[in-house]
mmCIF file of C-alpha atoms and ligand atoms in Angstrom:
data_model
loop_
_atom_site.group_PDB
_atom_site.id
_atom_site.type_symbol
_atom_site.label_atom_id
_atom_site.label_comp_id
_atom_site.label_asym_id
_atom_site.label_seq_id
_atom_site.Cartn_x
_atom_site.Cartn_y
_atom_site.Cartn_z
ATOM 1 C CA MET A 1050 -348.401 69.227 6.336
ATOM 2 C CA LYS A 1051 -347.561 65.626 5.680
ATOM 3 C CA GLU A 1052 -350.335 63.721 3.935
ATOM 4 C CA ILE A 1053 -350.957 60.090 3.056
ATOM 5 C CA ILE A 1054 -353.632 58.022 1.317
ATOM 6 C CA LEU A 1055 -355.650 55.620 3.445
ATOM 7 C CA VAL A 1056 -357.227 52.626 1.752
ATOM 8 C CA LYS A 1057 -359.904 50.354 3.229
ATOM 9 C CA ASN A 1058 -360.329 46.771 2.066
ATOM 10 C CA GLY A 1059 -363.767 45.571 1.161
ATOM 11 C CA GLU A 1060 -364.705 41.979 0.520
ATOM 12 C CA ILE A 1061 -361.106 40.948 1.161
ATOM 13 C CA ALA A 1062 -361.757 41.400 4.848
ATOM 14 C CA LEU A 1063 -364.074 38.365 4.678
ATOM 15 C CA LYS A 1064 -361.398 36.085 3.313
ATOM 16 C CA GLY A 1065 -360.328 34.562 6.632
ATOM 17 C CA LEU A 1066 -357.022 32.735 6.384
ATOM 18 C CA ASN A 1067 -356.378 33.895 2.836
ATOM 19 C CA ARG A 1068 -356.852 37.493 3.769
ATOM 20 C CA SER A 1069 -353.192 38.298 3.862
ATOM 21 C CA ASN A 1070 -352.673 36.959 0.327
ATOM 22 C CA PHE A 1071 -355.529 39.071 -0.939
ATOM 23 C CA GLU A 1072 -354.246 42.175 0.816
ATOM 24 C CA ASP A 1073 -350.763 41.603 -0.540
ATOM 25 C CA ALA A 1074 -352.132 41.250 -4.071
ATOM 26 C CA MET A 1075 -354.036 44.504 -3.694
ATOM 27 C CA ILE A 1076 -350.940 46.259 -2.384
ATOM 28 C CA ARG A 1077 -348.866 44.918 -5.284
ATOM 29 C CA ASN A 1078 -351.431 46.297 -7.711
ATOM 30 C CA ILE A 1079 -351.516 49.679 -5.967
ATOM 31 C CA ARG A 1080 -347.732 49.817 -5.998
ATOM 32 C CA ARG A 1081 -347.633 49.049 -9.708
ATOM 33 C CA ARG A 1082 -350.244 51.709 -10.502
ATOM 34 C CA LEU A 1083 -348.466 54.377 -8.461
ATOM 35 C CA LYS A 1084 -344.953 53.602 -9.630
ATOM 36 C CA PRO A 1085 -344.938 56.185 -12.460
ATOM 37 C CA LEU A 1086 -345.798 58.895 -9.908
ATOM 38 C CA GLY A 1087 -342.728 58.371 -7.708
ATOM 39 C CA ASN A 1088 -341.716 56.282 -4.730
ATOM 40 C CA VAL A 1089 -344.255 55.428 -2.060
ATOM 41 C CA GLN A 1090 -344.081 53.426 1.137
ATOM 42 C CA ILE A 1091 -347.014 51.102 1.702
ATOM 43 C CA ARG A 1092 -347.915 49.510 5.041
ATOM 44 C CA LYS A 1093 -350.958 47.588 6.161
ATOM 45 C CA ALA A 1094 -352.577 47.338 9.558
ATOM 46 C CA GLN A 1095 -356.066 46.243 10.614
ATOM 47 C CA SER A 1096 -357.691 46.164 7.151
ATOM 48 C CA THR A 1097 -356.275 49.595 6.344
ATOM 49 C CA VAL A 1098 -353.475 50.251 3.888
ATOM 50 C CA PHE A 1099 -351.314 53.344 4.372
ATOM 51 C CA ILE A 1100 -349.732 54.862 1.279
ATOM 52 C CA GLU A 1101 -347.034 57.328 2.129
ATOM 53 C CA PRO A 1102 -345.304 59.293 -0.656
ATOM 54 C CA CYS A 1103 -341.537 59.650 -0.350
ATOM 55 C CA ASP A 1104 -341.256 62.800 -2.487
ATOM 56 C CA ASP A 1105 -342.460 66.292 -1.653
ATOM 57 C CA ASN A 1106 -344.005 67.040 -5.046
ATOM 58 C CA PHE A 1107 -346.094 63.866 -5.146
ATOM 59 C CA ASP A 1108 -349.195 64.300 -7.329
ATOM 60 C CA PHE A 1109 -351.985 63.363 -4.914
ATOM 61 C CA GLU A 1110 -354.838 63.951 -7.342
ATOM 62 C CA GLN A 1111 -353.301 61.579 -9.903
ATOM 63 C CA ALA A 1112 -352.566 59.046 -7.194
ATOM 64 C CA LEU A 1113 -356.123 59.141 -5.847
ATOM 65 C CA ASP A 1114 -357.455 58.751 -9.375
ATOM 66 C CA ARG A 1115 -355.290 55.676 -9.884
ATOM 67 C CA VAL A 1116 -356.165 54.156 -6.521
ATOM 68 C CA SER A 1117 -359.854 54.627 -7.370
ATOM 69 C CA ARG A 1118 -359.443 52.038 -10.134
ATOM 70 C CA VAL A 1119 -357.678 49.325 -8.151
ATOM 71 C CA PHE A 1120 -360.004 46.389 -7.462
ATOM 72 C CA GLY A 1121 -360.202 45.270 -3.849
ATOM 73 C CA VAL A 1122 -360.293 48.857 -2.600
ATOM 74 C CA ALA A 1123 -363.592 49.518 -0.826
ATOM 75 C CA ALA A 1124 -362.906 53.138 0.107
ATOM 76 C CA PHE A 1125 -360.028 55.566 0.093
ATOM 77 C CA SER A 1126 -359.187 59.013 1.328
ATOM 78 C CA ARG A 1127 -356.486 61.574 1.642
ATOM 79 C CA ALA A 1128 -355.443 62.085 5.258
ATOM 80 C CA ALA A 1129 -353.268 64.437 7.279
ATOM 81 C CA VAL A 1130 -350.596 62.911 9.497
ATOM 82 C CA CYS A 1131 -350.468 64.416 13.007
ATOM 83 C CA GLU A 1132 -348.338 63.638 15.978
ATOM 84 C CA LYS A 1133 -350.002 61.476 18.594
ATOM 85 C CA ASP A 1134 -350.612 64.495 20.665
ATOM 86 C CA MET A 1135 -353.920 66.289 21.214
ATOM 87 C CA ALA A 1136 -352.367 69.742 20.786
ATOM 88 C CA ASP A 1137 -351.093 68.847 17.323
ATOM 89 C CA ILE A 1138 -354.370 67.189 16.317
ATOM 90 C CA LEU A 1139 -356.347 70.254 17.438
ATOM 91 C CA SER A 1140 -354.085 72.769 15.701
ATOM 92 C CA ARG A 1141 -352.596 71.426 12.476
ATOM 93 C CA GLY A 1142 -355.162 68.616 12.161
ATOM 94 C CA ALA A 1143 -358.086 70.996 12.611
ATOM 95 C CA ASP A 1144 -356.558 73.510 10.156
ATOM 96 C CA TRP A 1145 -356.289 70.775 7.564
ATOM 97 C CA ALA A 1146 -359.856 69.534 8.150
ATOM 98 C CA ALA A 1147 -361.266 73.094 8.053
ATOM 99 C CA GLU A 1148 -359.641 73.602 4.664
ATOM 100 C CA ARG A 1149 -361.411 70.476 3.363
ATOM 101 C CA LEU A 1150 -364.798 71.551 4.742
ATOM 102 C CA LYS A 1151 -365.028 74.624 2.521
ATOM 103 C CA GLY A 1152 -368.445 74.806 0.889
ATOM 104 C CA VAL A 1153 -369.877 72.238 3.298
ATOM 105 C CA LYS A 1154 -372.785 73.014 5.651
ATOM 106 C CA THR A 1155 -372.935 70.111 8.101
ATOM 107 C CA PHE A 1156 -370.339 67.765 9.555
ATOM 108 C CA LYS A 1157 -369.575 65.510 12.443
ATOM 109 C CA VAL A 1158 -366.400 64.091 13.954
ATOM 110 C CA GLU A 1159 -365.721 60.440 14.703
ATOM 111 C CA ALA A 1160 -362.676 59.253 16.587
ATOM 112 C CA LYS A 1161 -361.097 55.800 16.501
ATOM 113 C CA ARG A 1162 -358.549 54.944 19.100
ATOM 114 C CA ALA A 1163 -356.567 51.888 17.989
ATOM 115 C CA ASP A 1164 -353.908 52.775 20.562
ATOM 116 C CA LYS A 1165 -355.699 52.359 23.883
ATOM 117 C CA ARG A 1166 -352.826 54.040 25.750
ATOM 118 C CA PHE A 1167 -353.746 57.380 24.212
ATOM 119 C CA PRO A 1168 -354.902 59.483 27.194
ATOM 120 C CA LEU A 1169 -358.222 60.703 25.747
ATOM 121 C CA LYS A 1170 -361.137 58.390 24.953
ATOM 122 C CA SER A 1171 -362.838 58.483 21.552
ATOM 123 C CA PRO A 1172 -365.835 60.665 22.542
ATOM 124 C CA GLU A 1173 -363.467 63.176 24.136
ATOM 125 C CA ILE A 1174 -361.303 63.326 21.019
ATOM 126 C CA SER A 1175 -364.410 63.846 18.841
ATOM 127 C CA ALA A 1176 -365.779 66.608 21.050
ATOM 128 C CA ALA A 1177 -362.482 68.477 21.170
ATOM 129 C CA MET A 1178 -361.920 68.194 17.420
ATOM 130 C CA GLY A 1179 -365.517 69.284 16.712
ATOM 131 C CA GLY A 1180 -364.918 72.373 18.845
ATOM 132 C CA ALA A 1181 -361.623 73.175 17.114
ATOM 133 C CA ILE A 1182 -363.239 72.921 13.671
ATOM 134 C CA LEU A 1183 -366.208 75.091 14.714
ATOM 135 C CA GLU A 1184 -363.785 77.771 15.953
ATOM 136 C CA ARG A 1185 -362.270 77.896 12.483
ATOM 137 C CA CYS A 1186 -365.576 77.592 10.568
ATOM 138 C CA PRO A 1187 -368.328 79.088 12.764
ATOM 139 C CA TYR A 1188 -370.872 78.806 9.924
ATOM 140 C CA LEU A 1189 -370.718 74.977 10.055
ATOM 141 C CA LYS A 1190 -373.386 72.966 11.869
ATOM 142 C CA VAL A 1191 -372.857 69.659 13.588
ATOM 143 C CA ASP A 1192 -375.271 66.992 12.362
ATOM 144 C CA VAL A 1193 -374.594 63.613 13.936
ATOM 145 C CA ARG A 1194 -377.350 61.792 12.014
ATOM 146 C CA ASN A 1195 -376.831 62.873 8.443
ATOM 147 C CA PRO A 1196 -373.712 65.001 8.048
ATOM 148 C CA GLU A 1197 -372.456 66.043 4.625
ATOM 149 C CA VAL A 1198 -368.920 65.169 5.685
ATOM 150 C CA THR A 1199 -367.621 63.007 8.506
ATOM 151 C CA VAL A 1200 -364.224 64.020 9.835
ATOM 152 C CA VAL A 1201 -362.411 61.013 11.267
ATOM 153 C CA VAL A 1202 -359.526 61.131 13.714
ATOM 154 C CA GLU A 1203 -357.728 57.784 13.936
ATOM 155 C CA VAL A 1204 -355.118 57.349 16.637
ATOM 156 C CA ARG A 1205 -352.848 54.518 15.540
ATOM 157 C CA ASP A 1206 -349.480 53.050 16.497
ATOM 158 C CA PHE A 1207 -347.164 55.645 15.043
ATOM 159 C CA ALA A 1208 -349.314 58.674 14.367
ATOM 160 C CA ALA A 1209 -352.790 60.166 14.381
ATOM 161 C CA TYR A 1210 -354.564 60.584 11.057
ATOM 162 C CA VAL A 1211 -357.243 63.108 10.210
ATOM 163 C CA ARG A 1212 -359.457 62.658 7.176
ATOM 164 C CA ALA A 1213 -362.546 64.466 5.937
ATOM 165 C CA GLY A 1214 -364.892 62.132 4.103
ATOM 166 C CA GLN A 1215 -363.850 59.243 1.887
ATOM 167 C CA GLU A 1216 -364.517 58.091 -1.651
ATOM 168 C CA SER A 1217 -365.906 54.707 -2.654
ATOM 169 C CA GLY A 1218 -363.321 52.479 -4.266
ATOM 170 C CA ALA A 1219 -363.708 50.194 -7.280
ATOM 171 C CA GLY A 1220 -364.729 47.265 -5.056
ATOM 172 C CA GLY A 1221 -364.317 43.674 -6.199
ATOM 173 C CA MET A 1222 -361.270 41.485 -5.671
ATOM 174 C CA PRO A 1223 -357.607 42.254 -6.410
ATOM 175 C CA VAL A 1224 -356.601 41.341 -9.956
ATOM 176 C CA GLY A 1225 -354.492 38.196 -9.914
ATOM 177 C CA THR A 1226 -356.358 36.452 -7.100
ATOM 178 C CA GLY A 1227 -358.956 34.929 -9.441
ATOM 179 C CA GLY A 1228 -356.738 33.240 -12.021
ATOM 180 C CA ARG A 1229 -356.364 34.184 -15.654
ATOM 181 C CA ALA A 1230 -358.830 34.341 -18.542
ATOM 182 C CA ALA A 1231 -358.873 35.558 -22.130
ATOM 183 C CA ILE A 1232 -361.373 38.190 -23.235
ATOM 184 C CA LEU A 1233 -362.559 37.911 -26.831
ATOM 185 C CA ILE A 1234 -362.465 41.572 -27.621
ATOM 186 C CA SER A 1235 -364.204 43.255 -30.531
ATOM 187 C CA GLY A 1236 -364.543 46.969 -31.070
ATOM 188 C CA GLY A 1237 -368.091 46.943 -29.706
ATOM 189 C CA ILE A 1238 -369.648 48.168 -26.495
ATOM 190 C CA ASP A 1239 -370.060 44.813 -24.813
ATOM 191 C CA SER A 1240 -366.731 43.029 -24.723
ATOM 192 C CA PRO A 1241 -364.761 45.788 -22.911
ATOM 193 C CA VAL A 1242 -367.480 45.844 -20.255
ATOM 194 C CA ALA A 1243 -367.318 42.050 -19.942
ATOM 195 C CA ALA A 1244 -363.538 42.305 -19.529
ATOM 196 C CA TRP A 1245 -363.875 44.930 -16.815
ATOM 197 C CA MET A 1246 -366.473 42.869 -14.949
ATOM 198 C CA MET A 1247 -364.268 39.790 -14.776
ATOM 199 C CA ALA A 1248 -361.184 41.824 -13.835
ATOM 200 C CA LYS A 1249 -363.316 43.184 -11.014
ATOM 201 C CA ARG A 1250 -363.637 39.636 -9.711
ATOM 202 C CA GLY A 1251 -359.872 39.346 -9.510
ATOM 203 C CA ILE A 1252 -359.238 37.751 -12.902
ATOM 204 C CA GLU A 1253 -356.079 38.697 -14.713
ATOM 205 C CA LEU A 1254 -356.793 39.368 -18.385
ATOM 206 C CA THR A 1255 -355.280 38.473 -21.669
ATOM 207 C CA ALA A 1256 -357.102 39.455 -24.862
ATOM 208 C CA ILE A 1257 -357.821 37.853 -28.217
ATOM 209 C CA HIS A 1258 -358.918 39.879 -31.225
ATOM 210 C CA PHE A 1259 -359.862 38.550 -34.650
ATOM 211 C CA ALA A 1260 -358.925 40.932 -37.450
ATOM 212 C CA SER A 1261 -359.879 40.598 -41.091
ATOM 213 C CA PRO A 1262 -357.797 43.020 -43.107
ATOM 214 C CA PRO A 1263 -358.458 44.558 -45.565
ATOM 215 C CA TYR A 1264 -362.166 44.273 -44.617
ATOM 216 C CA THR A 1265 -361.244 45.671 -41.203
ATOM 217 C CA GLY A 1266 -358.726 48.517 -41.318
ATOM 218 C CA PRO A 1267 -355.909 49.799 -39.103
ATOM 219 C CA LEU A 1268 -358.305 52.179 -37.372
ATOM 220 C CA ALA A 1269 -360.470 49.254 -36.248
ATOM 221 C CA LEU A 1270 -357.390 47.623 -34.740
ATOM 222 C CA LYS A 1271 -356.328 50.853 -33.069
ATOM 223 C CA LYS A 1272 -359.825 51.171 -31.630
ATOM 224 C CA VAL A 1273 -359.542 47.734 -30.001
ATOM 225 C CA LYS A 1274 -356.170 48.667 -28.494
ATOM 226 C CA ASP A 1275 -357.578 51.952 -27.219
ATOM 227 C CA LEU A 1276 -360.428 50.033 -25.582
ATOM 228 C CA LEU A 1277 -358.028 47.604 -23.946
ATOM 229 C CA ARG A 1278 -355.930 50.506 -22.701
ATOM 230 C CA GLN A 1279 -358.997 51.857 -20.897
ATOM 231 C CA VAL A 1280 -359.678 48.435 -19.371
ATOM 232 C CA ALA A 1281 -355.996 48.083 -18.415
ATOM 233 C CA ARG A 1282 -356.312 51.142 -16.164
ATOM 234 C CA TYR A 1283 -358.351 48.803 -13.950
ATOM 235 C CA SER A 1284 -357.000 45.359 -14.789
ATOM 236 C CA GLY A 1285 -353.309 46.086 -15.224
ATOM 237 C CA PRO A 1286 -351.380 45.208 -18.395
ATOM 238 C CA ILE A 1287 -353.141 43.010 -20.976
ATOM 239 C CA ASN A 1288 -351.346 40.768 -23.443
ATOM 240 C CA MET A 1289 -353.287 41.121 -26.693
ATOM 241 C CA ALA A 1290 -353.282 38.442 -29.388
ATOM 242 C CA THR A 1291 -354.356 39.523 -32.864
ATOM 243 C CA VAL A 1292 -355.504 36.581 -34.968
ATOM 244 C CA PRO A 1293 -355.491 36.802 -38.783
ATOM 245 C CA PHE A 1294 -359.064 35.852 -39.651
ATOM 246 C CA THR A 1295 -359.477 36.996 -43.254
ATOM 247 C CA LYS A 1296 -358.857 33.668 -44.947
ATOM 248 C CA ILE A 1297 -361.270 31.781 -42.706
ATOM 249 C CA GLN A 1298 -363.990 34.346 -43.249
ATOM 250 C CA GLU A 1299 -363.488 34.397 -47.002
ATOM 251 C CA LEU A 1300 -363.625 30.612 -47.212
ATOM 252 C CA ILE A 1301 -366.766 30.504 -45.091
ATOM 253 C CA GLY A 1302 -368.267 33.115 -47.416
ATOM 254 C CA GLU A 1303 -367.315 31.084 -50.476
ATOM 255 C CA LYS A 1304 -368.081 27.552 -49.414
ATOM 256 C CA CYS A 1305 -370.750 27.525 -46.707
ATOM 257 C CA PRO A 1306 -374.510 28.242 -46.742
ATOM 258 C CA GLU A 1307 -375.154 31.871 -45.946
ATOM 259 C CA GLU A 1308 -377.574 31.384 -43.072
ATOM 260 C CA TYR A 1309 -374.772 29.670 -41.112
ATOM 261 C CA PHE A 1310 -371.974 32.205 -41.762
ATOM 262 C CA THR A 1311 -372.038 33.802 -38.336
ATOM 263 C CA LEU A 1312 -372.308 30.578 -36.360
ATOM 264 C CA ILE A 1313 -369.502 28.873 -38.254
ATOM 265 C CA MET A 1314 -367.357 31.953 -37.741
ATOM 266 C CA ARG A 1315 -368.147 32.033 -34.041
ATOM 267 C CA ARG A 1316 -367.235 28.371 -33.666
ATOM 268 C CA TYR A 1317 -363.894 29.074 -35.314
ATOM 269 C CA MET A 1318 -363.370 31.962 -32.905
ATOM 270 C CA MET A 1319 -364.026 29.689 -29.926
ATOM 271 C CA LYS A 1320 -361.755 26.914 -31.161
ATOM 272 C CA ILE A 1321 -358.869 29.218 -31.980
ATOM 273 C CA SER A 1322 -359.356 31.140 -28.732
ATOM 274 C CA SER A 1323 -359.324 27.945 -26.668
ATOM 275 C CA ARG A 1324 -355.973 27.033 -28.196
ATOM 276 C CA LEU A 1325 -354.453 30.467 -27.681
ATOM 277 C CA ALA A 1326 -355.857 30.827 -24.177
ATOM 278 C CA ARG A 1327 -354.494 27.493 -23.048
ATOM 279 C CA ARG A 1328 -351.097 28.371 -24.445
ATOM 280 C CA ASP A 1329 -351.241 31.609 -22.424
ATOM 281 C CA HIS A 1330 -352.120 29.773 -19.167
ATOM 282 C CA CYS A 1331 -355.740 30.919 -19.101
ATOM 283 C CA SER A 1332 -358.445 28.705 -17.651
ATOM 284 C CA ALA A 1333 -361.454 30.425 -19.221
ATOM 285 C CA LEU A 1334 -362.665 32.531 -22.123
ATOM 286 C CA ILE A 1335 -364.764 35.668 -21.620
ATOM 287 C CA THR A 1336 -367.239 37.066 -24.138
ATOM 288 C CA GLY A 1337 -369.615 40.015 -24.195
ATOM 289 C CA GLU A 1338 -372.645 37.951 -25.198
ATOM 290 C CA SER A 1339 -376.069 38.630 -23.732
ATOM 291 C CA VAL A 1340 -379.190 36.552 -24.357
ATOM 292 C CA GLY A 1341 -381.300 37.716 -27.274
ATOM 293 C CA GLN A 1342 -379.172 40.695 -28.293
ATOM 294 C CA VAL A 1343 -378.544 39.415 -31.822
ATOM 295 C CA ALA A 1344 -379.381 36.279 -33.818
ATOM 296 C CA SER A 1345 -376.168 34.583 -32.692
ATOM 297 C CA GLN A 1346 -377.117 35.096 -29.042
ATOM 298 C CA THR A 1347 -380.320 33.053 -28.792
ATOM 299 C CA LEU A 1348 -380.025 30.087 -26.425
ATOM 300 C CA PRO A 1349 -379.653 27.523 -29.244
ATOM 301 C CA ALA A 1350 -377.055 29.719 -30.975
ATOM 302 C CA LEU A 1351 -375.125 30.222 -27.733
ATOM 303 C CA GLN A 1352 -375.172 26.488 -27.177
ATOM 304 C CA VAL A 1353 -373.686 25.888 -30.611
ATOM 305 C CA THR A 1354 -370.972 28.484 -29.957
ATOM 306 C CA ASP A 1355 -370.312 27.189 -26.463
ATOM 307 C CA ALA A 1356 -369.863 23.608 -27.638
ATOM 308 C CA ALA A 1357 -366.930 24.725 -29.800
ATOM 309 C CA ALA A 1358 -364.920 25.960 -26.810
ATOM 310 C CA ASP A 1359 -363.024 23.366 -24.883
ATOM 311 C CA MET A 1360 -362.792 25.414 -21.725
ATOM 312 C CA LEU A 1361 -365.117 27.344 -19.453
ATOM 313 C CA VAL A 1362 -366.742 30.355 -21.147
ATOM 314 C CA LEU A 1363 -367.660 33.278 -18.892
ATOM 315 C CA ARG A 1364 -370.403 35.595 -20.137
ATOM 316 C CA PRO A 1365 -370.799 38.223 -17.427
ATOM 317 C CA LEU A 1366 -373.323 40.259 -19.461
ATOM 318 C CA ILE A 1367 -375.612 37.328 -20.139
ATOM 319 C CA GLY A 1368 -378.640 38.724 -18.281
ATOM 320 C CA MET A 1369 -378.032 42.421 -18.738
ATOM 321 C CA ASP A 1370 -379.993 44.920 -20.817
ATOM 322 C CA LYS A 1371 -378.143 47.069 -23.322
ATOM 323 C CA GLU A 1372 -378.815 50.136 -21.196
ATOM 324 C CA GLU A 1373 -377.173 48.574 -18.165
ATOM 325 C CA ILE A 1374 -374.160 47.625 -20.268
ATOM 326 C CA VAL A 1375 -373.968 51.121 -21.746
ATOM 327 C CA SER A 1376 -374.057 52.688 -18.327
ATOM 328 C CA ILE A 1377 -371.037 50.644 -17.216
ATOM 329 C CA SER A 1378 -369.221 51.442 -20.455
ATOM 330 C CA ARG A 1379 -369.732 55.146 -19.768
ATOM 331 C CA LYS A 1380 -368.477 54.716 -16.225
ATOM 332 C CA ILE A 1381 -365.266 53.020 -17.348
ATOM 333 C CA ASP A 1382 -364.788 55.430 -20.281
ATOM 334 C CA THR A 1383 -365.009 52.903 -23.091
ATOM 335 C CA PHE A 1384 -368.337 54.036 -24.555
ATOM 336 C CA ASP A 1385 -367.045 56.944 -26.639
ATOM 337 C CA ILE A 1386 -364.403 54.714 -28.202
ATOM 338 C CA SER A 1387 -366.800 51.802 -28.788
ATOM 339 C CA VAL A 1388 -369.246 53.915 -30.791
ATOM 340 C CA LEU A 1389 -366.594 55.041 -33.290
ATOM 341 C CA PRO A 1390 -367.751 53.703 -36.649
ATOM 342 C CA TYR A 1391 -365.134 51.147 -37.733
ATOM 343 C CA GLU A 1392 -366.026 47.735 -39.130
ATOM 344 C CA ASP A 1393 -365.640 44.654 -36.959
ATOM 345 C CA CYS A 1394 -364.980 41.318 -38.616
ATOM 346 C CA CYS A 1395 -368.427 40.167 -37.434
ATOM 347 C CA THR A 1396 -370.135 42.810 -39.528
ATOM 348 C CA VAL A 1397 -368.204 41.948 -42.687
ATOM 349 C CA PHE A 1398 -370.069 38.821 -43.772
ATOM 350 C CA THR A 1399 -373.439 39.104 -42.102
ATOM 351 C CA PRO A 1400 -376.129 36.756 -43.390
ATOM 352 C CA ARG A 1401 -379.436 38.352 -44.349
ATOM 353 C CA HIS A 1402 -381.406 35.563 -42.687
ATOM 354 C CA PRO A 1403 -379.276 34.035 -39.919
ATOM 355 C CA ARG A 1404 -380.322 30.790 -38.242
ATOM 356 C CA THR A 1405 -381.685 31.465 -34.776
ATOM 357 C CA ARG A 1406 -382.414 27.804 -33.839
ATOM 358 C CA PRO A 1407 -379.339 25.990 -35.080
ATOM 359 C CA THR A 1408 -377.988 22.632 -33.936
ATOM 360 C CA VAL A 1409 -374.337 21.649 -33.658
ATOM 361 C CA GLU A 1410 -374.882 18.893 -36.248
ATOM 362 C CA ALA A 1411 -376.380 21.283 -38.796
ATOM 363 C CA VAL A 1412 -373.618 23.878 -38.298
ATOM 364 C CA ASP A 1413 -370.937 21.193 -38.544
ATOM 365 C CA ALA A 1414 -372.479 19.884 -41.761
ATOM 366 C CA ALA A 1415 -372.571 23.423 -43.136
ATOM 367 C CA ALA A 1416 -368.892 23.891 -42.221
ATOM 368 C CA ALA A 1417 -367.800 20.531 -43.661
ATOM 369 C CA PRO A 1418 -366.283 21.883 -46.915
ATOM 370 C CA LEU A 1419 -363.535 23.632 -44.897
ATOM 371 C CA ASP A 1420 -360.301 22.003 -43.729
ATOM 372 C CA GLU A 1421 -360.817 23.066 -40.151
ATOM 373 C CA GLN A 1422 -357.612 21.795 -38.599
ATOM 374 C CA ALA A 1423 -355.362 23.351 -41.212
ATOM 375 C CA LEU A 1424 -357.173 26.695 -41.012
ATOM 376 C CA ILE A 1425 -356.945 26.776 -37.235
ATOM 377 C CA ASP A 1426 -353.251 25.851 -37.261
ATOM 378 C CA GLU A 1427 -352.542 28.581 -39.774
ATOM 379 C CA ALA A 1428 -354.459 31.228 -37.807
ATOM 380 C CA VAL A 1429 -352.720 30.257 -34.547
ATOM 381 C CA ALA A 1430 -349.325 30.334 -36.248
ATOM 382 C CA GLY A 1431 -349.995 33.806 -37.670
ATOM 383 C CA THR A 1432 -351.169 35.312 -34.371
ATOM 384 C CA GLU A 1433 -349.240 38.372 -33.205
ATOM 385 C CA TYR A 1434 -348.865 39.687 -29.674
ATOM 386 C CA GLU A 1435 -348.645 43.136 -28.148
ATOM 387 C CA LEU A 1436 -348.657 44.180 -24.517
ATOM 388 C CA ILE A 1437 -351.277 46.846 -23.806
ATOM 389 C CA ASP A 1438 -350.699 48.994 -20.731
HETATM 390 P P1 ATP B 2150 -369.560 43.578 -28.794
HETATM 391 O O1 ATP B 2150 -370.298 44.831 -28.488
HETATM 392 O O2 ATP B 2150 -368.634 43.158 -27.700
HETATM 393 O O3 ATP B 2150 -368.930 43.613 -30.161
HETATM 394 P P2 ATP B 2150 -371.884 42.311 -29.851
HETATM 395 O O4 ATP B 2150 -373.130 42.430 -29.122
HETATM 396 O O5 ATP B 2150 -371.644 43.197 -31.033
HETATM 397 O O6 ATP B 2150 -370.658 42.425 -28.841
HETATM 398 P P3 ATP B 2150 -371.148 40.037 -31.434
HETATM 399 O O7 ATP B 2150 -370.552 40.922 -32.451
HETATM 400 O O8 ATP B 2150 -372.077 38.968 -31.872
HETATM 401 O O9 ATP B 2150 -371.883 40.799 -30.294
HETATM 402 O O10 ATP B 2150 -370.003 39.343 -30.613
HETATM 403 C C1 ATP B 2150 -370.272 38.645 -29.443
HETATM 404 C C2 ATP B 2150 -368.975 38.500 -28.666
HETATM 405 O O11 ATP B 2150 -368.004 37.822 -29.463
HETATM 406 C C3 ATP B 2150 -368.326 39.817 -28.345
HETATM 407 O O12 ATP B 2150 -368.841 40.376 -27.169
HETATM 408 C C4 ATP B 2150 -366.885 39.414 -28.210
HETATM 409 O O13 ATP B 2150 -366.638 38.838 -26.940
HETATM 410 C C5 ATP B 2150 -366.748 38.358 -29.270
HETATM 411 N N1 ATP B 2150 -366.272 38.960 -30.536
HETATM 412 C C6 ATP B 2150 -366.978 39.494 -31.527
HETATM 413 N N2 ATP B 2150 -366.184 39.963 -32.524
HETATM 414 C C7 ATP B 2150 -364.915 39.698 -32.140
HETATM 415 C C8 ATP B 2150 -363.623 39.920 -32.731
HETATM 416 N N3 ATP B 2150 -363.469 40.549 -33.896
HETATM 417 N N4 ATP B 2150 -362.540 39.506 -32.057
HETATM 418 C C9 ATP B 2150 -362.681 38.891 -30.845
HETATM 419 N N5 ATP B 2150 -363.851 38.666 -30.257
HETATM 420 C C10 ATP B 2150 -364.964 39.047 -30.889
HETATM 421 MG MG1 MG B 2151 -369.684 43.096 -32.137
#
């Protein structure tokens, strides 16, 4: 039996005149994600997208898994394609639905008749299909209020589609419709979650990572790439910049007062990131900061960090508890990687008594012994890129 994947738009449907652009972006992203699985034909009609495989041995489970991570998709399902003919719907369509209702106790049927020339009305289609399914599975009960599975028969322009239940999609907006921003990615729990959250709002990601070899080793770098690869399953490919940060950190450690180490370092990160992000056509930075989590995330400390960036800084986790962040990181499969025990550059030179109520003036004075411009130029010049997919 011929099968397809049906995809429903979510928030995109509210986009009025821009709707078509948003739908097209979502379709482009679906196409890109499915490409490795073979050729598919994709059509859209009335806030539904139809994905039709061209090959017989198409891996539906893989395809559904991939579609489940495309932002902009509100719901999706596998569906059987029937002729627009009641006999076909009630024989092959009902066989297919019965197969999917194994292990289920209650169901109902809904019919949608987009083609008003179809001879039967929706309630008649539902009743007939309900009867055909009950013939095949007499143990099933119809429950119109709270069924375990709703079987839907949609009569459209070219065919009738039968589906049994649907899965929730990733929601959000299609990546690429919200501009471009750079995630400052560490190996921790927070920054991959922050990246995912902004990709969910349609933002295309690039990434910036500060590495301090030999204090941070190759495994720490691999960990960051592995994290980005998990995020890229949702966001699409991510261009990752790795910034050599050792010299700056060592000089801070040598020449600046200890209680300001972290804040000076964070201001360097913001300044270098602003430069790199602008060069990569980004209009914002993203960090995984959340108020109060560590000494460098008090309001005064955040203000000092923020003032060093010369573009918008998005902090999607700002009001979230660690537990909420962890639960997202489990959902997007970054948690197990994040908790691997490799050093991040932030943990290399940690002051014993960090300042929690700093001012920009005090941090600048503490950083004065360093030749900031030369250090930033050198770090930017030494930055290396790799595409993570
Ligand atoms: P995370 O779990 O993301 O590491 P965190 O709570 O440990 O966050 P910090 O280590 O203070 O907090 O870092 C705050 C934010 O700064 C991170 O969420 C990340 O966006 C950025 N950041 C920290 N270390 C790096 C790094 N080595 N390279 C790039 N960005 C970094
Ligand atoms: Mg960290």
